[in-house]
Amino acid sequence: MDGKRNKAEGAERLPESVRTREKEEAKEEAKEGKRTGTSTLPKALFFGAVYALWGYLAGGVALPFAAKPFGVALLCASDRRVLWILAGLCASAWFDERRLFLLIVYGGAVLCRLLVRFALDAPWSEEENAEAGEKRISEVWHLFFSEHISLRAATAAIAVFAVGLDRLIRGGFLYYDLYGTMLSVIAAPTAVLLFSGFFSDTAAGYWRRQAGLLSIAFVLLLAAKGMTLYGVSLGALGCMLLTLYLTRKQGILSGVIGGTVTGLALSVSLAPLFAFSALAAGLLYAVAPVLALTAACSVSIAWGFYTQGIGALTGLAPALFGACVLFGVLDKLFFSAKAKEAEATEESAKAIPREETVALVVEASGAQTLRLADTHRRIKLLCEGFSSLSEVFWGLSRRMQSPTEADLRQICDRAFEDSCATCAERSACWGERYHLSAGELNTLSAILHRNGHLTTSDAPRDLSARCDRLPDILEEINHRATRRAGELLQGDRTEVFAQDYESISEILAAAMVEQTGEYEIDEDTSRRLCEALSDPALGVCGVCALGKGRRRIALSLSRTQGIDRDRICRKAEAILGVPLRIGEGSEETTLVLEEAQTLAVSCAKRTLCAEGEEQYCGDTVNLFRDPDGTFYALINDGMGSGREAAMTSGISGLFLRRMIGAGIPCETALKMLNGFLRNRGSGSLHECSSTVDLMELDLLRGRASFYKSGAAPTYVFRSGSLFKLRSHTVPVGIIKQTDMKRIRFEVAAGDVVVMISDGVTGGREECPWLFDLLRSQGDSASAERLADLIVKYAKGEGCRDDLSVLIVKIKEAGRRES
């Protein structure tokens, strides 16, 4: 009676609107019948069918040695709709020759779970009993299969061991069956631990639920790997949909991880496809969803052609395109609609009249404004960089797909050498008529390079008349040329994939760490700025100071007229103790102040072709800077001379300039360049490498870093003293690990940095004439004059190689930039 009275009193205390709504719901339920009646039946049947399908697919997924642990693992991991999963497993077992034994094992696993639940982890507590009385039957079943996860894993291990033991007995105790049993006993409990995260409630932890989702998706994609619908790969379709969903709902990192993990279920070579798709979509979702899906589709199809060639058109490309289109429709119907609804709610909340605030406050929204502006800028730089590089690399890849003229000449040489070794006329052809034979060989290699093959009609008449073995030699040349082209097209790219994974992970990690520091609000500085800028005449109503590296301040202005921005800037300078300037992102009601550079540079560069080479210089010099106040000077020296060296150094310089200019750290950019050059060189008979001499100069703090890979020494002249910076390293593109040395050096106004290629010193470690020239002319001569003098003296000392000279004079910057 007391319980009923309390319940009635609680009902009386409910608001009138709630009680009215409950009455209406009760009336609707009365019309439908019982609470567990027909309204929930279609939903229960639908989800039951889904779980049955999961069980059917998981039961058929086979690992090496024909191990099938995932069906049992799913049956033991789930705490809901277990009977539906059992039905799906039974349907899968029906197509196996051991169907009766598998049915017994699956049923025994369910019975074992019930016995374990009652005996060791009983659900009959008073709390659970009371709870069960209020729940529907489908939810009461949850109590019967909620034993501890370790007990579920043990049940799965016992079940797969029984299946494996049956395999051993039936197969005659073969090692193959033994290995399959061992693999199943290890994989089944592991899968139970992973799957259980999917079935746990939200309090189980974010990463555990993510692991559960990805593990189940991985198994389902393994099952769908070979399935097609009208020629469309269902595995690729599902993997792309999951990748786009994770990227849209949980961000770039979740999308990249999810795409990589689930992509491995399809193929190791296709895993980067989904990772890069998540990266492209995640970067552009903030700009426009259509643009993000277009970029993801383009990147994925391009990677598909890269790994599978023209075969990607049959199943992969339609699946990727269809997934992007389907997800675009779903995004428009669900995600975008919810976002607009949330935005409308927020706007309506803002429309509520609020009391005006007069006091100057610290505003965290300024950090978000700056983050968004920087993100747009970096996306633009990345797009421009990759677009520029793609044009160069596409042209280069077309050239790399066929042997070079030098390769073909070497093939012709070897074919004639092998055939002529036993010929009686060898001494005549390659002795008395050597120049004639060599000219004929040059003619054949040129025709082979142009046409791709040789026929007897291509051979010179004299050669056809005196050589009886010519048809066989030409056939051997064609065979070797075809095999060489196949090697170039079918080269092993596994190592390149691994290097790409490492580089992409480093780029993402560096970007996350950098953004964490850049947009961290400095509460103490913000409060001190509030005190200094509290004068109502200044018109500042909000302050946000942020950044551990380059200091930036976002100020909210209370009006658009009568604001003395220079005065605000001077007051902020007094608080921070560093020069400031008005930066990008400043608008009528927003003022962005950012740290100004204290140093400036004047530069001069000179390059000179090697002796006898008038068209191509193997050295490339680049000067560039980024918006954050960092200046870069770069010299690349391609190994050798002429056209190949010029192409290698030019590509290396362009690659580093675009990657570093887009915000990628120098070490990571050098690793990516090393992998690219090694991949390009591994398909050729010639080495493809380049030295790197890179200076990274922070014009804000006066700190310089010199990155050297096989480069000549760098000299820093300061007030009569000369510092020599050198490293004993090899050029990029030669060995697997990048051999790079970073030298840090504090610079100041008045310093002169001299960067040269080894052509200036003739490859010698010591160069006395250069020391004397720098000591005598370093202070007085301009950068242009000093560069000309070095080139003049180098030629006078007998320089024959390509040479480059780069002079950087450091001076004080102006007080303020606008």
Short mmCIF file of C-alpha atoms in Angstrom, two decimals, residues 104-517:
data_model
loop_
_atom_site.label_atom_id
_atom_site.label_comp_id
_atom_site.label_asym_id
_atom_site.label_seq_id
_atom_site.Cartn_x
_atom_site.Cartn_y
_atom_site.Cartn_z
CA ILE A 104 25.73 -30.42 -32.25
CA VAL A 105 28.73 -28.18 -31.47
CA TYR A 106 26.81 -24.95 -32.07
CA GLY A 107 23.86 -26.10 -29.99
CA GLY A 108 26.22 -27.35 -27.30
CA ALA A 109 27.95 -23.94 -27.18
CA VAL A 110 24.63 -22.21 -26.49
CA LEU A 111 23.71 -24.81 -23.87
CA CYS A 112 27.16 -24.45 -22.30
CA ARG A 113 26.68 -20.68 -22.05
CA LEU A 114 23.36 -21.17 -20.26
CA LEU A 115 24.83 -23.70 -17.83
CA VAL A 116 27.81 -21.47 -17.10
CA ARG A 117 25.52 -18.51 -16.56
CA PHE A 118 23.35 -20.41 -14.07
CA ALA A 119 26.20 -22.19 -12.25
CA LEU A 120 29.01 -19.60 -12.13
CA ASP A 121 27.51 -16.20 -12.94
CA ALA A 122 23.83 -16.55 -11.94
CA PRO A 123 21.47 -13.72 -12.95
CA TRP A 124 19.04 -14.31 -10.09
CA SER A 125 19.81 -11.25 -8.02
CA GLU A 126 16.86 -9.31 -6.66
CA GLU A 127 17.77 -6.31 -8.76
CA GLU A 128 17.90 -8.29 -11.99
CA ASN A 129 14.67 -10.12 -11.11
CA ALA A 130 12.83 -6.84 -10.56
CA GLU A 131 14.32 -5.50 -13.76
CA ALA A 132 13.27 -8.57 -15.72
CA GLY A 133 9.71 -8.15 -14.54
CA GLU A 134 9.48 -4.79 -16.25
CA LYS A 135 11.19 -5.82 -19.52
CA ARG A 136 10.01 -7.46 -22.71
CA ILE A 137 10.89 -11.06 -23.39
CA SER A 138 13.59 -10.11 -25.93
CA GLU A 139 15.35 -8.09 -23.23
CA VAL A 140 14.96 -10.85 -20.61
CA TRP A 141 16.97 -13.14 -22.90
CA HIS A 142 19.82 -10.67 -22.45
CA LEU A 143 20.07 -11.73 -18.79
CA PHE A 144 20.63 -15.37 -19.77
CA PHE A 145 23.64 -14.60 -22.02
CA SER A 146 25.45 -11.93 -20.01
CA GLU A 147 28.10 -14.07 -18.35
CA HIS A 148 31.60 -12.63 -17.86
CA ILE A 149 33.62 -12.16 -21.03
CA SER A 150 36.35 -14.58 -19.88
CA LEU A 151 33.71 -17.33 -19.56
CA ARG A 152 32.47 -16.61 -23.09
CA ALA A 153 36.03 -16.81 -24.45
CA ALA A 154 36.56 -20.14 -22.70
CA THR A 155 33.32 -21.50 -24.19
CA ALA A 156 34.45 -20.47 -27.68
CA ALA A 157 37.85 -22.11 -27.21
CA ILE A 158 36.23 -25.39 -26.11
CA ALA A 159 33.82 -25.36 -29.07
CA VAL A 160 36.48 -24.78 -31.75
CA PHE A 161 38.75 -27.33 -30.09
CA ALA A 162 35.98 -29.92 -30.42
CA VAL A 163 35.60 -29.04 -34.13
CA GLY A 164 39.37 -29.25 -34.62
CA LEU A 165 39.60 -32.59 -32.82
CA ASP A 166 36.96 -34.00 -35.14
CA ARG A 167 38.98 -32.73 -38.13
CA LEU A 168 42.11 -34.42 -36.81
CA ILE A 169 40.39 -37.78 -36.33
CA ARG A 170 38.59 -37.70 -39.68
CA GLY A 171 41.70 -36.53 -41.59
CA GLY A 172 44.12 -39.03 -40.10
CA PHE A 173 46.03 -36.64 -37.82
CA LEU A 174 47.62 -34.53 -40.56
CA TYR A 175 49.80 -31.53 -39.73
CA TYR A 176 47.50 -29.36 -41.86
CA ASP A 177 44.52 -30.14 -39.61
CA LEU A 178 46.66 -29.74 -36.47
CA TYR A 179 47.77 -26.25 -37.52
CA GLY A 180 44.16 -25.33 -38.34
CA THR A 181 43.02 -26.49 -34.90
CA MET A 182 45.77 -24.53 -33.13
CA LEU A 183 44.93 -21.41 -35.13
CA SER A 184 41.22 -21.75 -34.29
CA VAL A 185 41.88 -22.19 -30.56
CA ILE A 186 43.95 -18.98 -30.56
CA ALA A 187 41.73 -16.92 -32.89
CA ALA A 188 38.31 -17.74 -31.39
CA PRO A 189 38.88 -16.33 -27.85
CA THR A 190 40.68 -13.34 -29.33
CA ALA A 191 37.74 -12.64 -31.63
CA VAL A 192 35.33 -12.98 -28.69
CA LEU A 193 37.24 -10.28 -26.78
CA LEU A 194 37.16 -8.01 -29.83
CA PHE A 195 33.54 -8.68 -30.83
CA SER A 196 32.27 -8.10 -27.29
CA GLY A 197 33.10 -4.39 -27.56
CA PHE A 198 30.41 -4.05 -30.22
CA PHE A 199 27.74 -5.60 -28.02
CA SER A 200 28.71 -3.66 -24.87
CA ASP A 201 26.88 -0.56 -23.73
CA THR A 202 28.22 2.97 -24.23
CA ALA A 203 29.89 2.92 -20.81
CA ALA A 204 32.32 0.24 -22.03
CA GLY A 205 34.65 2.80 -23.58
CA TYR A 206 34.98 4.42 -26.97
CA TRP A 207 38.01 2.50 -28.22
CA ARG A 208 36.60 -0.86 -27.13
CA ARG A 209 33.41 -0.23 -29.08
CA GLN A 210 35.46 0.92 -32.09
CA ALA A 211 37.55 -2.24 -31.92
CA GLY A 212 34.37 -4.33 -31.81
CA LEU A 213 32.86 -2.52 -34.79
CA LEU A 214 36.03 -2.82 -36.88
CA SER A 215 36.57 -6.49 -36.02
CA ILE A 216 33.02 -7.47 -37.02
CA ALA A 217 33.28 -5.37 -40.16
CA PHE A 218 36.61 -7.04 -40.95
CA VAL A 219 35.07 -10.52 -40.71
CA LEU A 220 32.01 -9.57 -42.78
CA LEU A 221 34.23 -8.05 -45.48
CA LEU A 222 36.35 -11.21 -45.51
CA ALA A 223 33.14 -13.11 -46.19
CA ALA A 224 32.10 -10.65 -48.93
CA LYS A 225 35.56 -10.52 -50.48
CA GLY A 226 34.70 -12.75 -53.43
CA MET A 227 31.03 -11.73 -53.78
CA THR A 228 29.87 -9.63 -56.72
CA LEU A 229 26.54 -8.18 -57.80
CA TYR A 230 26.31 -7.59 -61.55
CA GLY A 231 30.10 -7.48 -61.60
CA VAL A 232 30.35 -4.98 -58.70
CA SER A 233 32.57 -6.04 -55.78
CA LEU A 234 30.41 -6.10 -52.64
CA GLY A 235 33.51 -6.16 -50.42
CA ALA A 236 34.91 -2.94 -51.90
CA LEU A 237 31.45 -1.34 -51.77
CA GLY A 238 31.01 -2.12 -48.08
CA CYS A 239 34.56 -1.10 -47.14
CA MET A 240 34.21 2.27 -48.88
CA LEU A 241 30.83 2.95 -47.24
CA LEU A 242 32.25 2.16 -43.79
CA THR A 243 35.31 4.35 -44.40
CA LEU A 244 33.20 7.34 -45.47
CA TYR A 245 30.82 6.84 -42.53
CA LEU A 246 33.62 6.78 -39.96
CA THR A 247 35.26 9.82 -41.54
CA ARG A 248 32.02 11.78 -41.62
CA LYS A 249 30.88 10.91 -38.10
CA GLN A 250 34.14 10.51 -36.15
CA GLY A 251 36.84 12.41 -38.03
CA ILE A 252 39.91 11.78 -40.19
CA LEU A 253 41.82 9.61 -37.72
CA SER A 254 38.95 7.13 -37.24
CA GLY A 255 38.35 7.05 -40.99
CA VAL A 256 42.01 6.36 -41.80
CA ILE A 257 42.31 3.63 -39.15
CA GLY A 258 38.98 2.04 -40.07
CA GLY A 259 39.69 2.17 -43.81
CA THR A 260 43.14 0.64 -43.39
CA VAL A 261 41.98 -2.17 -41.08
CA THR A 262 38.94 -3.16 -43.13
CA GLY A 263 40.84 -2.67 -46.39
CA LEU A 264 43.28 -5.38 -45.30
CA ALA A 265 40.36 -7.82 -45.46
CA LEU A 266 40.26 -7.27 -49.23
CA SER A 267 43.94 -6.92 -50.11
CA VAL A 268 47.17 -5.55 -48.69
CA SER A 269 47.68 -3.43 -51.81
CA LEU A 270 44.16 -1.96 -51.55
CA ALA A 271 44.42 -0.94 -47.88
CA PRO A 272 46.08 2.43 -48.75
CA LEU A 273 43.15 3.13 -51.10
CA PHE A 274 40.67 3.49 -48.26
CA ALA A 275 43.15 5.29 -45.99
CA PHE A 276 43.84 7.94 -48.63
CA SER A 277 40.11 8.20 -49.38
CA ALA A 278 39.41 8.95 -45.71
CA LEU A 279 42.21 11.52 -45.67
CA ALA A 280 40.91 13.28 -48.81
CA ALA A 281 37.28 13.24 -47.66
CA GLY A 282 38.08 14.34 -44.11
CA LEU A 283 40.12 17.34 -45.25
CA LEU A 284 37.37 18.57 -47.59
CA TYR A 285 34.16 17.79 -45.65
CA ALA A 286 34.42 21.19 -43.95
CA VAL A 287 34.49 22.85 -47.38
CA ALA A 288 31.75 20.91 -49.17
CA PRO A 289 30.48 17.29 -48.82
CA VAL A 290 30.18 16.90 -52.61
CA LEU A 291 33.79 18.01 -53.08
CA ALA A 292 34.90 15.62 -50.32
CA LEU A 293 33.16 12.62 -51.92
CA THR A 294 34.49 13.58 -55.36
CA ALA A 295 38.04 13.74 -54.01
CA ALA A 296 37.65 10.42 -52.17
CA CYS A 297 36.28 8.75 -55.31
CA SER A 298 39.06 10.17 -57.52
CA VAL A 299 41.84 9.18 -55.13
CA SER A 300 40.48 5.66 -54.63
CA ILE A 301 39.94 4.95 -58.34
CA ALA A 302 43.42 6.33 -59.17
CA TRP A 303 44.97 4.00 -56.57
CA GLY A 304 42.92 1.12 -57.95
CA PHE A 305 44.36 1.71 -61.43
CA TYR A 306 47.83 2.02 -59.91
CA THR A 307 47.62 -1.39 -58.22
CA GLN A 308 45.36 -3.37 -60.57
CA GLY A 309 45.80 -1.64 -63.90
CA ILE A 310 42.96 -1.78 -66.41
CA GLY A 311 41.44 -4.67 -64.43
CA ALA A 312 40.12 -2.16 -61.89
CA LEU A 313 37.37 -1.24 -64.37
CA THR A 314 35.64 -4.61 -64.03
CA GLY A 315 34.71 -4.69 -60.33
CA LEU A 316 36.63 -2.24 -58.19
CA ALA A 317 35.98 1.13 -59.85
CA PRO A 318 32.17 0.66 -60.16
CA ALA A 319 32.04 -0.37 -56.48
CA LEU A 320 33.99 2.70 -55.34
CA PHE A 321 31.94 5.05 -57.50
CA GLY A 322 28.66 3.46 -56.38
CA ALA A 323 29.67 3.68 -52.70
CA CYS A 324 30.45 7.40 -53.00
CA VAL A 325 27.14 8.09 -54.77
CA LEU A 326 25.14 6.00 -52.29
CA PHE A 327 26.83 7.61 -49.29
CA GLY A 328 26.22 11.05 -50.79
CA VAL A 329 22.48 10.30 -50.90
CA LEU A 330 22.49 8.96 -47.34
CA ASP A 331 24.50 11.94 -46.15
CA LYS A 332 22.03 14.32 -47.75
CA LEU A 333 19.04 12.53 -46.21
CA PHE A 334 20.37 11.95 -42.70
CA PHE A 335 23.67 13.56 -41.63
CA SER A 336 23.24 16.91 -43.40
CA ALA A 337 19.60 17.16 -42.31
CA LYS A 338 20.57 16.59 -38.67
CA ALA A 339 23.36 19.13 -38.94
CA LYS A 340 20.96 21.73 -40.33
CA GLU A 341 18.46 20.97 -37.57
CA ALA A 342 21.18 21.43 -34.92
CA GLU A 343 22.29 24.65 -36.58
CA ALA A 344 18.71 25.97 -36.61
CA THR A 345 18.38 25.11 -32.92
CA GLU A 346 21.60 26.96 -32.17
CA GLU A 347 20.48 30.01 -34.16
CA SER A 348 17.15 30.07 -32.32
CA ALA A 349 19.01 29.91 -29.01
CA LYS A 350 21.17 32.83 -30.09
CA ALA A 351 18.05 34.81 -30.97
CA ILE A 352 16.92 34.82 -27.32
CA PRO A 353 17.59 38.26 -25.87
CA ARG A 354 20.51 38.30 -23.47
CA GLU A 355 21.87 40.86 -21.12
CA GLU A 356 24.70 42.83 -22.72
CA THR A 357 28.14 42.20 -21.22
CA VAL A 358 30.33 45.20 -20.67
CA ALA A 359 33.42 43.56 -19.13
CA LEU A 360 36.27 42.43 -21.33
CA VAL A 361 36.42 38.60 -21.34
CA VAL A 362 38.62 35.77 -22.60
CA GLU A 363 36.96 34.24 -25.68
CA ALA A 364 37.84 30.66 -26.67
CA SER A 365 36.00 31.09 -30.00
CA GLY A 366 38.97 33.02 -31.36
CA ALA A 367 41.04 29.84 -31.39
CA GLN A 368 38.40 28.06 -33.48
CA THR A 369 38.29 30.96 -35.95
CA LEU A 370 42.05 30.85 -36.45
CA ARG A 371 42.05 27.05 -36.67
CA LEU A 372 39.44 27.13 -39.44
CA ALA A 373 41.33 29.78 -41.40
CA ASP A 374 44.60 27.86 -41.12
CA THR A 375 42.91 24.61 -42.12
CA HIS A 376 41.57 26.19 -45.31
CA ARG A 377 45.02 27.58 -46.09
CA ARG A 378 46.76 24.25 -45.53
CA ILE A 379 44.19 22.35 -47.59
CA LYS A 380 44.75 24.79 -50.43
CA LEU A 381 48.52 24.37 -50.22
CA LEU A 382 48.22 20.58 -50.11
CA CYS A 383 45.90 20.55 -53.13
CA GLU A 384 48.22 22.82 -55.11
CA GLY A 385 51.27 20.79 -54.11
CA PHE A 386 49.81 17.39 -54.97
CA SER A 387 48.31 18.74 -58.21
CA SER A 388 51.66 20.09 -59.33
CA LEU A 389 53.51 16.93 -58.38
CA SER A 390 50.91 14.67 -60.01
CA GLU A 391 51.44 16.35 -63.39
CA VAL A 392 55.19 15.79 -63.15
CA PHE A 393 54.90 12.21 -61.88
CA TRP A 394 52.35 11.16 -64.51
CA GLY A 395 54.71 12.28 -67.23
CA LEU A 396 57.58 10.57 -65.50
CA SER A 397 55.65 7.33 -65.00
CA ARG A 398 54.88 7.13 -68.72
CA ARG A 399 58.58 7.32 -69.43
CA MET A 400 59.42 4.76 -66.76
CA GLN A 401 57.04 2.17 -68.24
CA SER A 402 59.39 1.56 -71.18
CA PRO A 403 63.15 0.85 -71.13
CA THR A 404 65.46 3.80 -71.82
CA GLU A 405 67.60 4.01 -74.95
CA ALA A 406 70.68 3.24 -72.86
CA ASP A 407 68.96 0.12 -71.44
CA LEU A 408 68.07 -1.08 -74.94
CA ARG A 409 71.60 -0.47 -76.19
CA GLN A 410 72.93 -2.61 -73.37
CA ILE A 411 70.39 -5.33 -74.23
CA CYS A 412 71.56 -5.30 -77.86
CA ASP A 413 75.21 -5.45 -76.78
CA ARG A 414 74.62 -8.48 -74.59
CA ALA A 415 72.56 -10.33 -77.22
CA PHE A 416 75.29 -9.89 -79.88
CA GLU A 417 78.02 -10.72 -77.36
CA ASP A 418 76.32 -14.01 -76.38
CA SER A 419 75.74 -15.04 -80.01
CA CYS A 420 79.07 -13.86 -81.46
CA ALA A 421 81.16 -15.61 -78.78
CA THR A 422 81.10 -18.89 -80.81
CA CYS A 423 81.04 -17.32 -84.29
CA ALA A 424 84.04 -17.83 -86.62
CA GLU A 425 83.65 -14.29 -88.02
CA ARG A 426 83.87 -12.64 -84.60
CA SER A 427 87.37 -11.29 -85.08
CA ALA A 428 86.42 -9.73 -88.42
CA CYS A 429 83.19 -8.08 -87.20
CA TRP A 430 84.56 -6.83 -83.90
CA GLY A 431 88.17 -6.33 -84.92
CA GLU A 432 88.76 -5.00 -88.43
CA ARG A 433 85.15 -3.77 -88.84
CA TYR A 434 84.58 -2.63 -85.27
CA HIS A 435 83.46 0.92 -86.12
CA LEU A 436 81.07 -0.40 -88.80
CA SER A 437 79.58 -2.99 -86.41
CA ALA A 438 79.23 -0.45 -83.59
CA GLY A 439 77.37 1.94 -85.90
CA GLU A 440 75.04 -0.84 -87.02
CA LEU A 441 74.38 -1.69 -83.37
CA ASN A 442 73.52 1.95 -82.62
CA THR A 443 71.07 1.93 -85.52
CA LEU A 444 69.33 -1.21 -84.23
CA SER A 445 69.01 0.12 -80.67
CA ALA A 446 67.56 3.41 -81.94
CA ILE A 447 64.94 1.52 -84.04
CA LEU A 448 64.14 -0.71 -81.04
CA HIS A 449 63.60 2.35 -78.83
CA ARG A 450 61.32 3.94 -81.42
CA ASN A 451 59.26 0.90 -82.51
CA GLY A 452 59.48 -1.37 -79.49
CA HIS A 453 60.66 -4.40 -81.51
CA LEU A 454 63.02 -5.37 -84.38
CA THR A 455 62.48 -7.25 -87.63
CA THR A 456 65.01 -8.46 -90.20
CA SER A 457 64.02 -5.57 -92.49
CA ASP A 458 65.23 -3.09 -89.82
CA ALA A 459 68.80 -4.41 -89.98
CA PRO A 460 71.37 -2.68 -92.25
CA ARG A 461 72.07 -4.53 -95.53
CA ASP A 462 75.74 -5.20 -94.79
CA LEU A 463 74.87 -6.78 -91.45
CA SER A 464 72.10 -8.94 -92.99
CA ALA A 465 74.45 -10.10 -95.76
CA ARG A 466 77.37 -11.22 -93.57
CA CYS A 467 75.56 -12.50 -90.42
CA ASP A 468 73.73 -15.82 -90.71
CA ARG A 469 72.65 -15.69 -87.05
CA LEU A 470 70.94 -12.31 -87.34
CA PRO A 471 67.29 -13.57 -87.16
CA ASP A 472 68.04 -15.47 -83.94
CA ILE A 473 69.85 -12.46 -82.48
CA LEU A 474 66.95 -10.14 -83.29
CA GLU A 475 64.49 -12.59 -81.74
CA GLU A 476 66.60 -12.71 -78.56
CA ILE A 477 66.76 -8.89 -78.46
CA ASN A 478 62.95 -8.65 -78.76
CA HIS A 479 62.54 -11.25 -76.01
CA ARG A 480 64.88 -9.44 -73.61
CA ALA A 481 63.31 -6.04 -74.36
CA THR A 482 59.82 -7.41 -73.65
CA ARG A 483 61.00 -9.02 -70.42
CA ARG A 484 62.66 -5.75 -69.37
CA ALA A 485 59.43 -3.81 -69.98
CA GLY A 486 57.55 -6.37 -67.88
CA GLU A 487 60.02 -5.93 -65.03
CA LEU A 488 59.43 -2.20 -65.06
CA LEU A 489 55.64 -2.65 -64.98
CA GLN A 490 55.53 -5.51 -62.48
CA GLY A 491 58.17 -4.31 -60.01
CA ASP A 492 57.56 -5.15 -56.37
CA ARG A 493 56.02 -2.13 -54.67
CA THR A 494 55.51 -3.67 -51.21
CA GLU A 495 58.36 -1.71 -49.70
CA VAL A 496 57.05 1.49 -51.30
CA PHE A 497 53.61 0.85 -49.73
CA ALA A 498 55.26 0.43 -46.31
CA GLN A 499 57.16 3.68 -46.71
CA ASP A 500 53.98 5.47 -47.81
CA TYR A 501 52.16 4.17 -44.69
CA GLU A 502 54.97 5.41 -42.46
CA SER A 503 55.11 8.82 -44.13
CA ILE A 504 51.35 9.36 -44.01
CA SER A 505 51.24 8.36 -40.33
CA GLU A 506 54.08 10.78 -39.55
CA ILE A 507 52.30 13.58 -41.44
CA LEU A 508 49.06 12.98 -39.50
CA ALA A 509 50.85 12.67 -36.16
CA ALA A 510 52.90 15.82 -36.78
CA ALA A 511 49.79 17.74 -37.86
CA MET A 512 47.91 16.68 -34.71
CA VAL A 513 50.79 17.60 -32.39
CA GLU A 514 51.38 20.89 -34.17
CA GLN A 515 47.72 21.90 -34.07
CA THR A 516 47.48 20.95 -30.39
CA GLY A 517 50.24 23.44 -29.59
#
